[in-house]
DNA sequence: GTATGCATTGTTGTATACAAGATTGAGCAG
DNA sequence: CTGCTCAATCTTGTATACAACAATGCATAC
């Protein structure tokens, strides 16, 4: 846990706390439904309540946190139905990104995507879920950027982020790494062939599988 | 401008200010690029700077406002390229809503949609752009809700909100009311026939027209 | 035993004061 | 005249104190 007391000239404590707390939520270290008590967080980071409040309000506006007037904010805990809706939207957004990437990615970006895809292939073989997970995020982000639609990339990234606590577990399912990589393969092929429709369909299918894998994993826990 | 000093039990000044300032931005009363000075806003609403800061951070996290460390926040002013990207995403999101509405809207919701559509028809004839604009928003929101995907509805509404300062002027273009209503007609027909593909296509086309109309209007100003 | 009322405690919402950074205007030099 | 420097001023970022609300625990009644 990095210390937020260091004070670079070009940022503020509130902004740093937003990143730090956001990261804790995204990685599941603070669980959905848990209360975010201002005093406790302020003491933990050695700051006053003010920047803590600011960070919490930003996290609330981006959906990771729910504010209750006169009561402590809590980490958002979506219902199963809402989660399904969110995964459905993520599938559509990522599909849209993939389709636009097929059309608009630069040659350099395509080369990067292929290199990263190859690296992920090696990881899928040696079975390191944590490392695969990190690079998997990079893979997806390359495709968001490759859409060359900033707003779409942001929206997709934000949606993915909100689903982070619920999808990061997917790679613990047996054999998931290899299947994930095979699905990526089809997406990459479509993008390289500049086939928008195929890219859309393969990515949509891939994300739908992520959701199904999560639901199955939860059933076994 | 409603006075924010009234203090209902179930809300906070910060939350009220967020709504009020957000409304000013959405309606274009505070223009893109304008600075939001905390002291000025606090004096205007008769509160301290604290809830003003909180409101501004929430508006920033939802994209309407850009925060600059140690300098006043400004109302977001997207580049033409970014605007195009946003309209493109809105078209896809609204299309998705319309397609899901074709499948999932309840009979009651469909009846409501038809009634609202008929009301809009009368307005399109008598040429009142402000009133049409308000009911047009209700029309679109009915379709978001009719998708029965909460997250999608929120995302679409948020995107639409952010584009509000840039699309609200469309109805000033000559003959736009009637054309808008004709486009709505095709969307409603597809939804009533539960034809997902047609609903998707017609709504996407409708929003694309909104964007084009905005760009043409700007060119004439 | 359970339910209700009330006081106490803990936390949030807001105002205010002070520190810190950015902006502006005046003075000086070339 | 223009450009640079510096001090004053303005605004933002944060800490702290106080007000207001919610939660908790205890006492009492049934």
Short mmCIF file of C-alpha atoms (C1' of nucleotides) in Angstrom, two decimals:
data_model
loop_
_atom_site.label_atom_id
_atom_site.label_comp_id
_atom_site.label_asym_id
_atom_site.label_seq_id
_atom_site.Cartn_x
_atom_site.Cartn_y
_atom_site.Cartn_z
CA UNK A 1 0.00 0.00 0.00
CA UNK A 2 1.74 3.15 -1.21
CA UNK A 3 1.79 6.08 1.22
CA UNK A 4 -0.44 8.94 0.05
CA UNK A 5 1.42 11.55 2.12
CA UNK A 6 3.99 12.12 -0.61
CA UNK A 7 2.77 15.21 -2.37
CA UNK A 8 3.77 15.66 -5.99
CA UNK A 9 3.29 19.16 -7.28
CA UNK A 10 0.83 18.20 -9.96
CA UNK A 11 -1.79 16.30 -8.01
CA UNK A 12 -3.79 16.40 -4.81
CA UNK A 13 -4.37 14.05 -1.91
CA UNK A 14 -7.98 13.66 -2.90
CA UNK A 15 -7.02 12.45 -6.35
CA UNK A 16 -4.44 10.04 -4.94
CA UNK A 17 -6.91 8.60 -2.48
CA UNK A 18 -9.44 8.08 -5.21
CA UNK A 19 -6.90 5.95 -7.10
CA UNK A 20 -5.82 4.02 -4.03
CA UNK A 21 -9.28 3.25 -2.74
CA UNK A 22 -10.51 2.52 -6.25
CA UNK A 23 -7.72 0.01 -6.66
CA UNK A 24 -8.69 -1.72 -3.40
CA UNK A 25 -12.27 -2.03 -4.59
CA UNK A 26 -11.31 -3.23 -8.07
CA UNK A 27 -9.02 -5.93 -6.72
CA UNK A 28 -11.64 -7.06 -4.23
CA UNK A 29 -9.54 -6.15 -1.19
CA UNK A 30 -12.50 -4.12 -0.03
CA UNK A 31 -15.53 -6.30 -0.65
CA UNK A 32 -18.88 -5.32 -2.17
CA UNK A 33 -21.24 -4.20 0.59
CA UNK A 34 -18.48 -3.08 2.96
CA UNK A 35 -18.75 0.33 4.59
CA UNK A 36 -16.19 3.03 3.86
CA UNK A 37 -15.79 4.93 7.13
CA UNK A 38 -14.19 8.30 6.60
CA UNK A 39 -12.42 8.49 9.94
CA UNK A 40 -10.91 5.05 9.58
CA UNK A 41 -9.65 5.70 6.05
CA UNK A 42 -8.31 9.13 7.06
CA UNK A 43 -6.33 7.59 9.92
CA UNK A 44 -5.08 4.77 7.74
CA UNK A 45 -3.64 7.19 5.20
CA UNK A 46 -2.63 9.92 7.66
CA UNK A 47 -4.81 12.68 6.19
CA UNK A 48 -7.89 14.59 7.29
CA UNK A 49 -11.39 13.51 6.40
CA UNK A 50 -11.70 16.13 3.68
CA UNK A 51 -9.79 14.46 0.85
CA UNK A 52 -11.30 11.15 1.90
CA UNK A 53 -14.77 12.58 1.39
CA UNK A 54 -13.76 13.94 -1.99
CA UNK A 55 -12.38 10.61 -3.11
CA UNK A 56 -15.51 8.81 -1.97
CA UNK A 57 -17.73 11.20 -3.90
CA UNK A 58 -15.78 10.61 -7.06
CA UNK A 59 -15.91 6.86 -6.60
CA UNK A 60 -19.64 7.15 -6.05
CA UNK A 61 -20.18 9.13 -9.23
CA UNK A 62 -18.31 6.48 -11.19
CA UNK A 63 -20.47 3.76 -9.72
CA UNK A 64 -18.00 1.81 -7.58
CA UNK A 65 -19.46 3.17 -4.36
CA UNK A 66 -22.96 3.96 -3.13
CA UNK A 67 -23.52 7.05 -1.00
CA UNK A 68 -26.24 7.04 1.66
CA UNK A 69 -27.06 10.47 3.16
CA UNK A 70 -25.90 10.69 6.79
CA UNK A 71 -24.64 7.15 6.72
CA UNK A 72 -21.36 5.76 5.57
CA UNK A 73 -20.85 5.01 1.91
CA UNK A 74 -20.63 1.36 0.94
CA UNK A 75 -18.89 -0.46 -1.86
CA UNK A 76 -21.44 -1.14 -4.56
CA UNK A 77 -22.92 -4.61 -4.38
CA UNK A 78 -24.87 -5.32 -7.52
CA UNK A 79 -27.67 -7.85 -7.50
CA UNK A 80 -27.23 -10.94 -9.70
CA UNK A 81 -29.70 -9.42 -12.15
CA UNK A 82 -27.79 -6.18 -12.35
CA UNK A 83 -24.53 -8.06 -12.81
CA UNK A 84 -26.02 -9.91 -15.73
CA UNK A 85 -27.09 -6.60 -17.23
CA UNK A 86 -23.62 -5.19 -16.75
CA UNK A 87 -21.90 -8.16 -18.34
CA UNK A 88 -24.33 -7.91 -21.24
CA UNK A 89 -23.41 -4.26 -21.78
CA UNK A 90 -19.71 -5.02 -21.44
CA UNK A 91 -20.03 -7.68 -24.13
CA UNK A 92 -21.63 -5.15 -26.46
CA UNK A 93 -19.11 -2.41 -25.69
CA UNK A 94 -16.10 -4.70 -26.10
CA UNK A 95 -17.60 -6.07 -29.30
CA UNK A 96 -18.00 -2.53 -30.58
CA UNK A 97 -14.36 -1.83 -29.68
CA UNK A 98 -13.18 -4.94 -31.46
CA UNK A 99 -15.21 -4.14 -34.55
CA UNK A 100 -13.87 -0.59 -34.73
CA UNK A 101 -10.35 -1.90 -34.09
CA UNK A 102 -10.65 -4.18 -37.07
CA UNK A 103 -11.27 -1.06 -39.16
CA UNK A 104 -9.11 1.59 -37.51
CA UNK A 105 -6.15 0.04 -35.75
CA UNK A 106 -2.78 1.30 -37.00
CA UNK A 107 -0.22 -1.18 -38.26
CA UNK A 108 1.87 -0.53 -35.17
CA UNK A 109 -1.06 -1.25 -32.88
CA UNK A 110 -1.79 -4.47 -34.75
CA UNK A 111 1.83 -5.56 -34.30
CA UNK A 112 1.60 -4.78 -30.58
CA UNK A 113 -1.61 -6.75 -30.29
CA UNK A 114 -0.04 -9.78 -31.92
CA UNK A 115 3.04 -9.61 -29.72
CA UNK A 116 0.95 -9.36 -26.58
CA UNK A 117 -1.24 -12.19 -27.79
CA UNK A 118 1.85 -14.37 -28.27
CA UNK A 119 3.08 -13.53 -24.78
CA UNK A 120 -0.31 -14.50 -23.39
CA UNK A 121 -0.01 -17.79 -25.25
CA UNK A 122 3.17 -18.64 -23.39
CA UNK A 123 1.50 -17.74 -20.09
CA UNK A 124 -1.53 -19.86 -20.86
CA UNK A 125 0.84 -22.83 -21.26
CA UNK A 126 2.68 -22.37 -17.96
CA UNK A 127 -0.52 -21.69 -16.06
CA UNK A 128 0.18 -18.54 -14.01
CA UNK A 129 -3.30 -17.03 -13.50
CA UNK A 130 -2.16 -13.81 -11.83
CA UNK A 131 0.29 -12.85 -14.50
CA UNK A 132 -2.12 -13.90 -17.23
CA UNK A 133 -4.80 -11.75 -15.61
CA UNK A 134 -2.60 -8.66 -15.71
CA UNK A 135 -1.63 -9.13 -19.32
CA UNK A 136 -5.19 -10.01 -20.22
CA UNK A 137 -6.15 -6.54 -19.05
CA UNK A 138 -3.49 -5.03 -21.27
CA UNK A 139 -4.74 -7.06 -24.20
CA UNK A 140 -8.27 -5.75 -23.81
CA UNK A 141 -7.08 -2.20 -23.30
CA UNK A 142 -5.10 -2.35 -26.54
CA UNK A 143 -8.33 -3.13 -28.32
CA UNK A 144 -10.18 -0.27 -26.64
CA UNK A 145 -7.46 2.16 -27.74
CA UNK A 146 -7.40 0.55 -31.18
CA UNK A 147 -11.05 1.52 -31.68
CA UNK A 148 -9.87 5.14 -31.99
CA UNK A 149 -12.96 6.31 -30.17
CA UNK A 150 -11.82 7.82 -26.86
CA UNK A 151 -15.23 7.95 -25.30
CA UNK A 152 -15.97 4.33 -26.16
CA UNK A 153 -12.61 3.25 -24.75
CA UNK A 154 -13.29 5.09 -21.50
CA UNK A 155 -16.79 3.75 -21.14
CA UNK A 156 -15.67 0.20 -21.82
CA UNK A 157 -12.74 0.51 -19.44
CA UNK A 158 -15.02 1.91 -16.73
CA UNK A 159 -17.52 -0.89 -17.18
CA UNK A 160 -14.78 -3.47 -17.13
CA UNK A 161 -13.37 -1.87 -14.00
CA UNK A 162 -16.69 -2.07 -12.22
CA UNK A 163 -16.92 -5.74 -13.06
CA UNK A 164 -13.36 -6.38 -11.94
CA UNK A 165 -14.27 -7.71 -8.50
CA UNK A 166 -16.57 -10.19 -10.21
CA UNK A 167 -14.57 -11.33 -13.20
CA UNK A 168 -11.01 -11.51 -11.89
CA UNK A 169 -11.76 -14.92 -10.44
CA UNK A 170 -12.46 -16.45 -13.83
CA UNK A 171 -8.89 -17.59 -14.34
CA UNK A 172 -9.07 -19.84 -11.30
CA UNK A 173 -11.46 -22.12 -13.17
CA UNK A 174 -9.71 -25.22 -14.50
CA UNK A 175 -8.47 -24.87 -18.05
CA UNK A 176 -9.75 -21.35 -18.36
CA UNK A 177 -6.41 -19.85 -19.42
CA UNK A 178 -6.19 -21.98 -22.52
CA UNK A 179 -9.80 -21.40 -23.48
CA UNK A 180 -9.40 -17.67 -22.94
CA UNK A 181 -6.40 -17.65 -25.20
CA UNK A 182 -8.19 -19.60 -27.90
CA UNK A 183 -10.99 -17.07 -27.82
CA UNK A 184 -8.49 -14.22 -28.02
CA UNK A 185 -7.00 -15.97 -31.01
CA UNK A 186 -10.20 -15.72 -32.96
CA UNK A 187 -10.62 -12.06 -32.02
CA UNK A 188 -7.07 -11.24 -33.07
CA UNK A 189 -7.48 -13.07 -36.35
CA UNK A 190 -10.62 -11.12 -37.18
CA UNK A 191 -8.94 -7.82 -36.31
CA UNK A 192 -5.88 -8.63 -38.40
CA UNK A 193 -8.15 -9.51 -41.31
CA UNK A 194 -10.01 -6.21 -40.81
CA UNK A 195 -13.20 -8.21 -40.56
CA UNK A 196 -15.47 -6.02 -38.45
CA UNK A 197 -18.40 -8.40 -38.22
CA UNK A 198 -16.23 -11.34 -37.18
CA UNK A 199 -14.40 -9.21 -34.61
CA UNK A 200 -17.71 -8.08 -33.16
CA UNK A 201 -19.07 -11.61 -32.96
CA UNK A 202 -15.94 -13.22 -31.52
CA UNK A 203 -15.43 -10.59 -28.84
CA UNK A 204 -19.10 -10.65 -27.84
CA UNK A 205 -18.85 -14.43 -27.53
CA UNK A 206 -15.63 -14.14 -25.51
CA UNK A 207 -17.13 -11.76 -22.93
CA UNK A 208 -20.28 -13.83 -22.69
CA UNK A 209 -18.02 -16.74 -21.78
CA UNK A 210 -16.35 -14.62 -19.09
CA UNK A 211 -19.74 -14.06 -17.50
CA UNK A 212 -20.74 -17.70 -17.69
CA UNK A 213 -17.39 -18.75 -16.24
CA UNK A 214 -17.85 -16.36 -13.34
CA UNK A 215 -21.31 -17.69 -12.56
CA UNK A 216 -20.08 -21.27 -12.63
CA UNK A 217 -17.13 -20.41 -10.43
CA UNK A 218 -19.39 -18.77 -7.89
CA UNK A 219 -21.59 -21.87 -7.79
CA UNK A 220 -18.63 -23.99 -6.80
CA UNK A 221 -17.53 -21.73 -3.92
CA UNK B 1 -33.11 28.86 -9.71
CA UNK B 2 -34.37 26.94 -6.72
CA UNK B 3 -32.78 27.82 -3.38
CA UNK B 4 -30.58 25.02 -2.09
CA UNK B 5 -30.85 26.14 1.53
CA UNK B 6 -34.02 24.15 2.09
CA UNK B 7 -32.86 21.03 3.84
CA UNK B 8 -35.00 17.93 3.44
CA UNK B 9 -34.19 15.21 5.88
CA UNK B 10 -33.20 12.69 3.27
CA UNK B 11 -30.60 14.56 1.27
CA UNK B 12 -27.58 16.81 1.59
CA UNK B 13 -26.58 20.19 0.25
CA UNK B 14 -23.80 18.58 -1.72
CA UNK B 15 -26.23 16.30 -3.51
CA UNK B 16 -28.62 19.15 -4.22
CA UNK B 17 -25.86 21.30 -5.63
CA UNK B 18 -24.74 18.49 -7.88
CA UNK B 19 -28.21 18.36 -9.37
CA UNK B 20 -28.54 22.10 -9.73
CA UNK B 21 -25.14 22.69 -11.28
CA UNK B 22 -25.51 19.61 -13.46
CA UNK B 23 -28.79 20.99 -14.75
CA UNK B 24 -27.13 24.30 -15.59
CA UNK B 25 -24.48 22.49 -17.57
CA UNK B 26 -26.92 20.20 -19.34
CA UNK B 27 -29.14 23.06 -20.43
CA UNK B 28 -26.14 25.04 -21.64
CA UNK B 29 -26.67 27.85 -19.13
CA UNK B 30 -23.07 27.29 -18.08
CA UNK B 31 -21.14 26.89 -21.31
CA UNK B 32 -18.46 24.32 -22.13
CA UNK B 33 -15.05 25.71 -21.17
CA UNK B 34 -16.38 28.03 -18.44
CA UNK B 35 -14.69 27.98 -15.06
CA UNK B 36 -16.59 26.88 -11.96
CA UNK B 37 -15.30 29.06 -9.16
CA UNK B 38 -16.07 27.58 -5.78
CA UNK B 39 -16.39 30.86 -3.93
CA UNK B 40 -18.72 32.34 -6.49
CA UNK B 41 -20.98 29.30 -6.56
CA UNK B 42 -20.97 29.08 -2.76
CA UNK B 43 -22.07 32.71 -2.48
CA UNK B 44 -24.69 32.27 -5.16
CA UNK B 45 -26.32 29.40 -3.31
CA UNK B 46 -25.67 30.69 0.21
CA UNK B 47 -23.57 27.71 1.37
CA UNK B 48 -19.96 27.13 2.27
CA UNK B 49 -17.39 25.94 -0.23
CA UNK B 50 -17.47 22.40 1.11
CA UNK B 51 -20.64 21.08 -0.54
CA UNK B 52 -19.70 23.00 -3.68
CA UNK B 53 -16.41 21.11 -3.86
CA UNK B 54 -18.21 17.83 -3.33
CA UNK B 55 -20.69 18.57 -6.08
CA UNK B 56 -17.91 19.53 -8.46
CA UNK B 57 -16.03 16.29 -7.80
CA UNK B 58 -19.10 14.26 -8.55
CA UNK B 59 -19.73 16.18 -11.74
CA UNK B 60 -16.12 15.62 -12.69
CA UNK B 61 -16.30 11.90 -12.14
CA UNK B 62 -19.36 11.71 -14.36
CA UNK B 63 -17.56 13.59 -17.10
CA UNK B 64 -19.47 16.88 -17.24
CA UNK B 65 -16.63 18.79 -15.57
CA UNK B 66 -12.85 18.68 -15.82
CA UNK B 67 -10.80 19.17 -12.65
CA UNK B 68 -7.41 20.85 -12.85
CA UNK B 69 -5.26 20.55 -9.70
CA UNK B 70 -4.90 23.90 -7.95
CA UNK B 71 -6.95 25.63 -10.63
CA UNK B 72 -10.66 25.98 -10.96
CA UNK B 73 -12.62 23.19 -12.57
CA UNK B 74 -14.08 23.90 -15.98
CA UNK B 75 -17.12 22.62 -17.79
CA UNK B 76 -16.01 19.90 -20.15
CA UNK B 77 -15.48 21.10 -23.69
CA UNK B 78 -15.05 18.13 -25.98
CA UNK B 79 -13.19 18.46 -29.24
CA UNK B 80 -15.16 17.92 -32.45
CA UNK B 81 -13.50 14.54 -32.78
CA UNK B 82 -14.48 13.49 -29.30
CA UNK B 83 -18.03 14.70 -29.88
CA UNK B 84 -18.24 12.53 -32.95
CA UNK B 85 -17.03 9.57 -30.90
CA UNK B 86 -19.62 10.28 -28.23
CA UNK B 87 -22.47 10.56 -30.68
CA UNK B 88 -21.32 7.30 -32.26
CA UNK B 89 -21.43 5.56 -28.90
CA UNK B 90 -24.81 7.09 -28.07
CA UNK B 91 -26.18 5.75 -31.34
CA UNK B 92 -24.99 2.25 -30.45
CA UNK B 93 -26.28 2.43 -26.88
CA UNK B 94 -29.69 3.75 -27.88
CA UNK B 95 -29.87 1.16 -30.64
CA UNK B 96 -29.12 -1.54 -28.09
CA UNK B 97 -31.86 -0.13 -25.83
CA UNK B 98 -34.36 -0.10 -28.67
CA UNK B 99 -33.49 -3.66 -29.68
CA UNK B 100 -33.88 -4.94 -26.13
CA UNK B 101 -37.10 -2.97 -25.75
CA UNK B 102 -38.51 -4.70 -28.80
CA UNK B 103 -37.97 -7.97 -26.94
CA UNK B 104 -38.61 -7.10 -23.31
CA UNK B 105 -41.00 -4.15 -23.01
CA UNK B 106 -44.15 -4.97 -21.06
CA UNK B 107 -47.54 -4.39 -22.64
CA UNK B 108 -48.07 -1.45 -20.31
CA UNK B 109 -44.78 0.12 -21.34
CA UNK B 110 -45.65 -0.34 -25.01
CA UNK B 111 -48.98 1.41 -24.48
CA UNK B 112 -47.21 4.27 -22.72
CA UNK B 113 -44.73 4.56 -25.56
CA UNK B 114 -47.47 4.77 -28.13
CA UNK B 115 -49.37 7.39 -26.15
CA UNK B 116 -46.27 9.52 -25.74
CA UNK B 117 -45.47 9.11 -29.41
CA UNK B 118 -48.96 10.34 -30.30
CA UNK B 119 -48.56 13.36 -28.01
CA UNK B 120 -45.25 14.13 -29.71
CA UNK B 121 -47.03 13.96 -33.04
CA UNK B 122 -49.40 16.75 -32.01
CA UNK B 123 -46.46 18.82 -30.85
CA UNK B 124 -44.57 18.27 -34.07
CA UNK B 125 -47.55 19.75 -35.89
CA UNK B 126 -47.89 22.90 -33.80
CA UNK B 127 -44.13 23.49 -33.83
CA UNK B 128 -43.22 24.14 -30.17
CA UNK B 129 -39.55 23.11 -30.00
CA UNK B 130 -39.13 23.51 -26.22
CA UNK B 131 -42.06 21.38 -25.29
CA UNK B 132 -41.20 18.82 -27.96
CA UNK B 133 -37.69 18.68 -26.59
CA UNK B 134 -38.90 17.85 -23.11
CA UNK B 135 -41.24 15.12 -24.25
CA UNK B 136 -38.59 13.83 -26.64
CA UNK B 137 -36.42 13.16 -23.61
CA UNK B 138 -39.26 11.26 -21.95
CA UNK B 139 -39.73 9.24 -25.12
CA UNK B 140 -36.11 8.16 -25.17
CA UNK B 141 -36.09 7.41 -21.48
CA UNK B 142 -39.09 5.15 -21.85
CA UNK B 143 -37.06 3.10 -24.30
CA UNK B 144 -34.07 2.93 -21.97
CA UNK B 145 -36.31 1.65 -19.17
CA UNK B 146 -38.04 -0.69 -21.60
CA UNK B 147 -34.73 -2.45 -22.28
CA UNK B 148 -34.99 -3.94 -18.78
CA UNK B 149 -31.27 -3.58 -18.33
CA UNK B 150 -30.70 -1.04 -15.56
CA UNK B 151 -27.02 -0.55 -16.26
CA UNK B 152 -27.58 0.02 -19.95
CA UNK B 153 -30.33 2.52 -19.21
CA UNK B 154 -28.04 4.45 -16.84
CA UNK B 155 -25.13 4.45 -19.23
CA UNK B 156 -27.26 5.60 -22.12
CA UNK B 157 -28.91 8.28 -20.03
CA UNK B 158 -25.52 9.50 -18.82
CA UNK B 159 -24.14 9.64 -22.34
CA UNK B 160 -27.22 11.44 -23.56
CA UNK B 161 -26.91 13.87 -20.66
CA UNK B 162 -23.34 14.69 -21.55
CA UNK B 163 -24.36 15.41 -25.10
CA UNK B 164 -27.29 17.54 -23.97
CA UNK B 165 -25.51 20.89 -24.42
CA UNK B 166 -24.71 19.83 -27.97
CA UNK B 167 -27.91 18.21 -29.13
CA UNK B 168 -30.63 20.31 -27.54
CA UNK B 169 -30.32 22.81 -30.35
CA UNK B 170 -31.34 20.30 -33.01
CA UNK B 171 -35.00 21.21 -32.84
CA UNK B 172 -34.24 24.76 -33.92
CA UNK B 173 -33.39 23.46 -37.37
CA UNK B 174 -36.21 24.04 -39.87
CA UNK B 175 -38.57 21.10 -40.16
CA UNK B 176 -36.65 19.04 -37.67
CA UNK B 177 -39.65 18.31 -35.44
CA UNK B 178 -41.54 16.52 -38.16
CA UNK B 179 -38.54 14.56 -39.32
CA UNK B 180 -37.76 13.58 -35.73
CA UNK B 181 -41.27 12.34 -35.29
CA UNK B 182 -41.16 10.35 -38.52
CA UNK B 183 -37.97 8.66 -37.32
CA UNK B 184 -39.59 7.93 -33.97
CA UNK B 185 -42.49 6.40 -35.85
CA UNK B 186 -40.27 3.81 -37.44
CA UNK B 187 -38.63 3.00 -34.10
CA UNK B 188 -41.99 2.61 -32.39
CA UNK B 189 -43.31 0.40 -35.16
CA UNK B 190 -40.30 -1.91 -34.88
CA UNK B 191 -40.67 -2.11 -31.10
CA UNK B 192 -44.39 -2.84 -31.32
CA UNK B 193 -43.67 -5.59 -33.85
CA UNK B 194 -40.98 -6.96 -31.48
CA UNK B 195 -38.55 -6.72 -34.35
CA UNK B 196 -35.19 -6.35 -32.62
CA UNK B 197 -33.08 -5.87 -35.72
CA UNK B 198 -35.36 -3.20 -37.16
CA UNK B 199 -35.52 -1.38 -33.81
CA UNK B 200 -31.73 -1.39 -33.61
CA UNK B 201 -31.31 -0.11 -37.15
CA UNK B 202 -33.98 2.59 -36.95
CA UNK B 203 -32.77 3.96 -33.63
CA UNK B 204 -29.15 3.96 -34.76
CA UNK B 205 -30.20 5.87 -37.85
CA UNK B 206 -32.25 8.32 -35.76
CA UNK B 207 -29.35 9.20 -33.46
CA UNK B 208 -26.98 9.49 -36.38
CA UNK B 209 -29.38 12.06 -37.79
CA UNK B 210 -29.34 13.94 -34.47
CA UNK B 211 -25.58 14.25 -34.76
CA UNK B 212 -25.67 15.37 -38.36
CA UNK B 213 -28.38 17.90 -37.60
CA UNK B 214 -26.28 19.34 -34.80
CA UNK B 215 -23.24 19.71 -36.99
CA UNK B 216 -25.24 21.43 -39.70
CA UNK B 217 -26.86 23.75 -37.17
CA UNK B 218 -23.47 24.77 -35.81
CA UNK B 219 -22.26 25.56 -39.28
CA UNK B 220 -25.09 28.06 -39.73
CA UNK B 221 -24.42 29.91 -36.46
"C1'" DG C 1 -38.90 -13.76 27.20
"C1'" DT C 2 -39.95 -9.46 23.66
"C1'" DA C 3 -40.89 -4.61 22.52
"C1'" DT C 4 -40.41 0.26 23.26
"C1'" DG C 5 -38.35 4.57 24.66
"C1'" DC C 6 -34.50 7.32 25.67
"C1'" DA C 7 -29.76 8.67 26.38
"C1'" DT C 8 -25.21 8.09 24.82
"C1'" DT C 9 -21.92 7.37 21.37
"C1'" DG C 10 -20.15 7.29 16.79
"C1'" DT C 11 -20.13 9.05 12.26
"C1'" DT C 12 -21.44 12.16 8.64
"C1'" DG C 13 -22.38 17.08 6.73
"C1'" DT C 14 -20.97 21.64 6.84
"C1'" DA C 15 -18.57 25.97 8.03
"C1'" DT C 16 -14.34 28.19 8.82
"C1'" DA C 17 -9.40 29.05 9.10
"C1'" DC C 18 -4.94 28.38 7.38
"C1'" DA C 19 -1.55 26.67 3.95
"C1'" DA C 20 -0.29 26.31 -0.80
"C1'" DG C 21 -0.44 27.20 -5.67
"C1'" DA C 22 -1.73 30.13 -9.66
"C1'" DT C 23 -2.77 34.57 -11.55
"C1'" DT C 24 -2.34 39.42 -12.07
"C1'" DG C 25 -0.43 43.86 -12.05
"C1'" DA C 26 3.26 47.06 -11.20
"C1'" DG C 27 7.97 48.36 -11.74
"C1'" DC C 28 12.28 48.12 -14.03
"C1'" DA C 29 15.58 47.19 -17.79
"C1'" DG C 30 16.78 47.12 -22.60
"C1'" DC D 1 7.66 49.88 -27.03
"C1'" DT D 2 8.46 44.64 -25.16
"C1'" DG D 3 9.97 41.33 -21.80
"C1'" DC D 4 11.17 39.92 -17.24
"C1'" DT D 5 10.85 39.82 -12.22
"C1'" DC D 6 8.55 40.11 -8.00
"C1'" DA D 7 5.03 41.09 -4.72
"C1'" DA D 8 0.21 41.15 -3.85
"C1'" DT D 9 -4.02 39.03 -4.49
"C1'" DC D 10 -7.13 35.44 -5.57
"C1'" DT D 11 -8.49 30.79 -5.49
"C1'" DT D 12 -7.89 26.03 -4.39
"C1'" DG D 13 -6.53 22.08 -1.02
"C1'" DT D 14 -6.64 20.60 3.52
"C1'" DA D 15 -7.30 20.45 8.57
"C1'" DT D 16 -10.24 21.24 12.32
"C1'" DA D 17 -14.36 22.34 14.97
"C1'" DC D 18 -19.15 22.20 15.49
"C1'" DA D 19 -23.89 20.78 14.15
"C1'" DA D 20 -26.85 17.08 12.79
"C1'" DC D 21 -28.18 12.45 12.07
"C1'" DA D 22 -28.01 7.35 12.77
"C1'" DA D 23 -26.72 3.42 15.52
"C1'" DT D 24 -26.25 1.23 19.82
"C1'" DG D 25 -27.02 0.01 24.44
"C1'" DC D 26 -29.59 0.24 28.61
"C1'" DA D 27 -33.74 0.54 31.35
"C1'" DT D 28 -38.53 -0.28 31.73
"C1'" DA D 29 -43.03 -2.29 30.73
"C1'" DC D 30 -45.83 -6.12 29.32
#
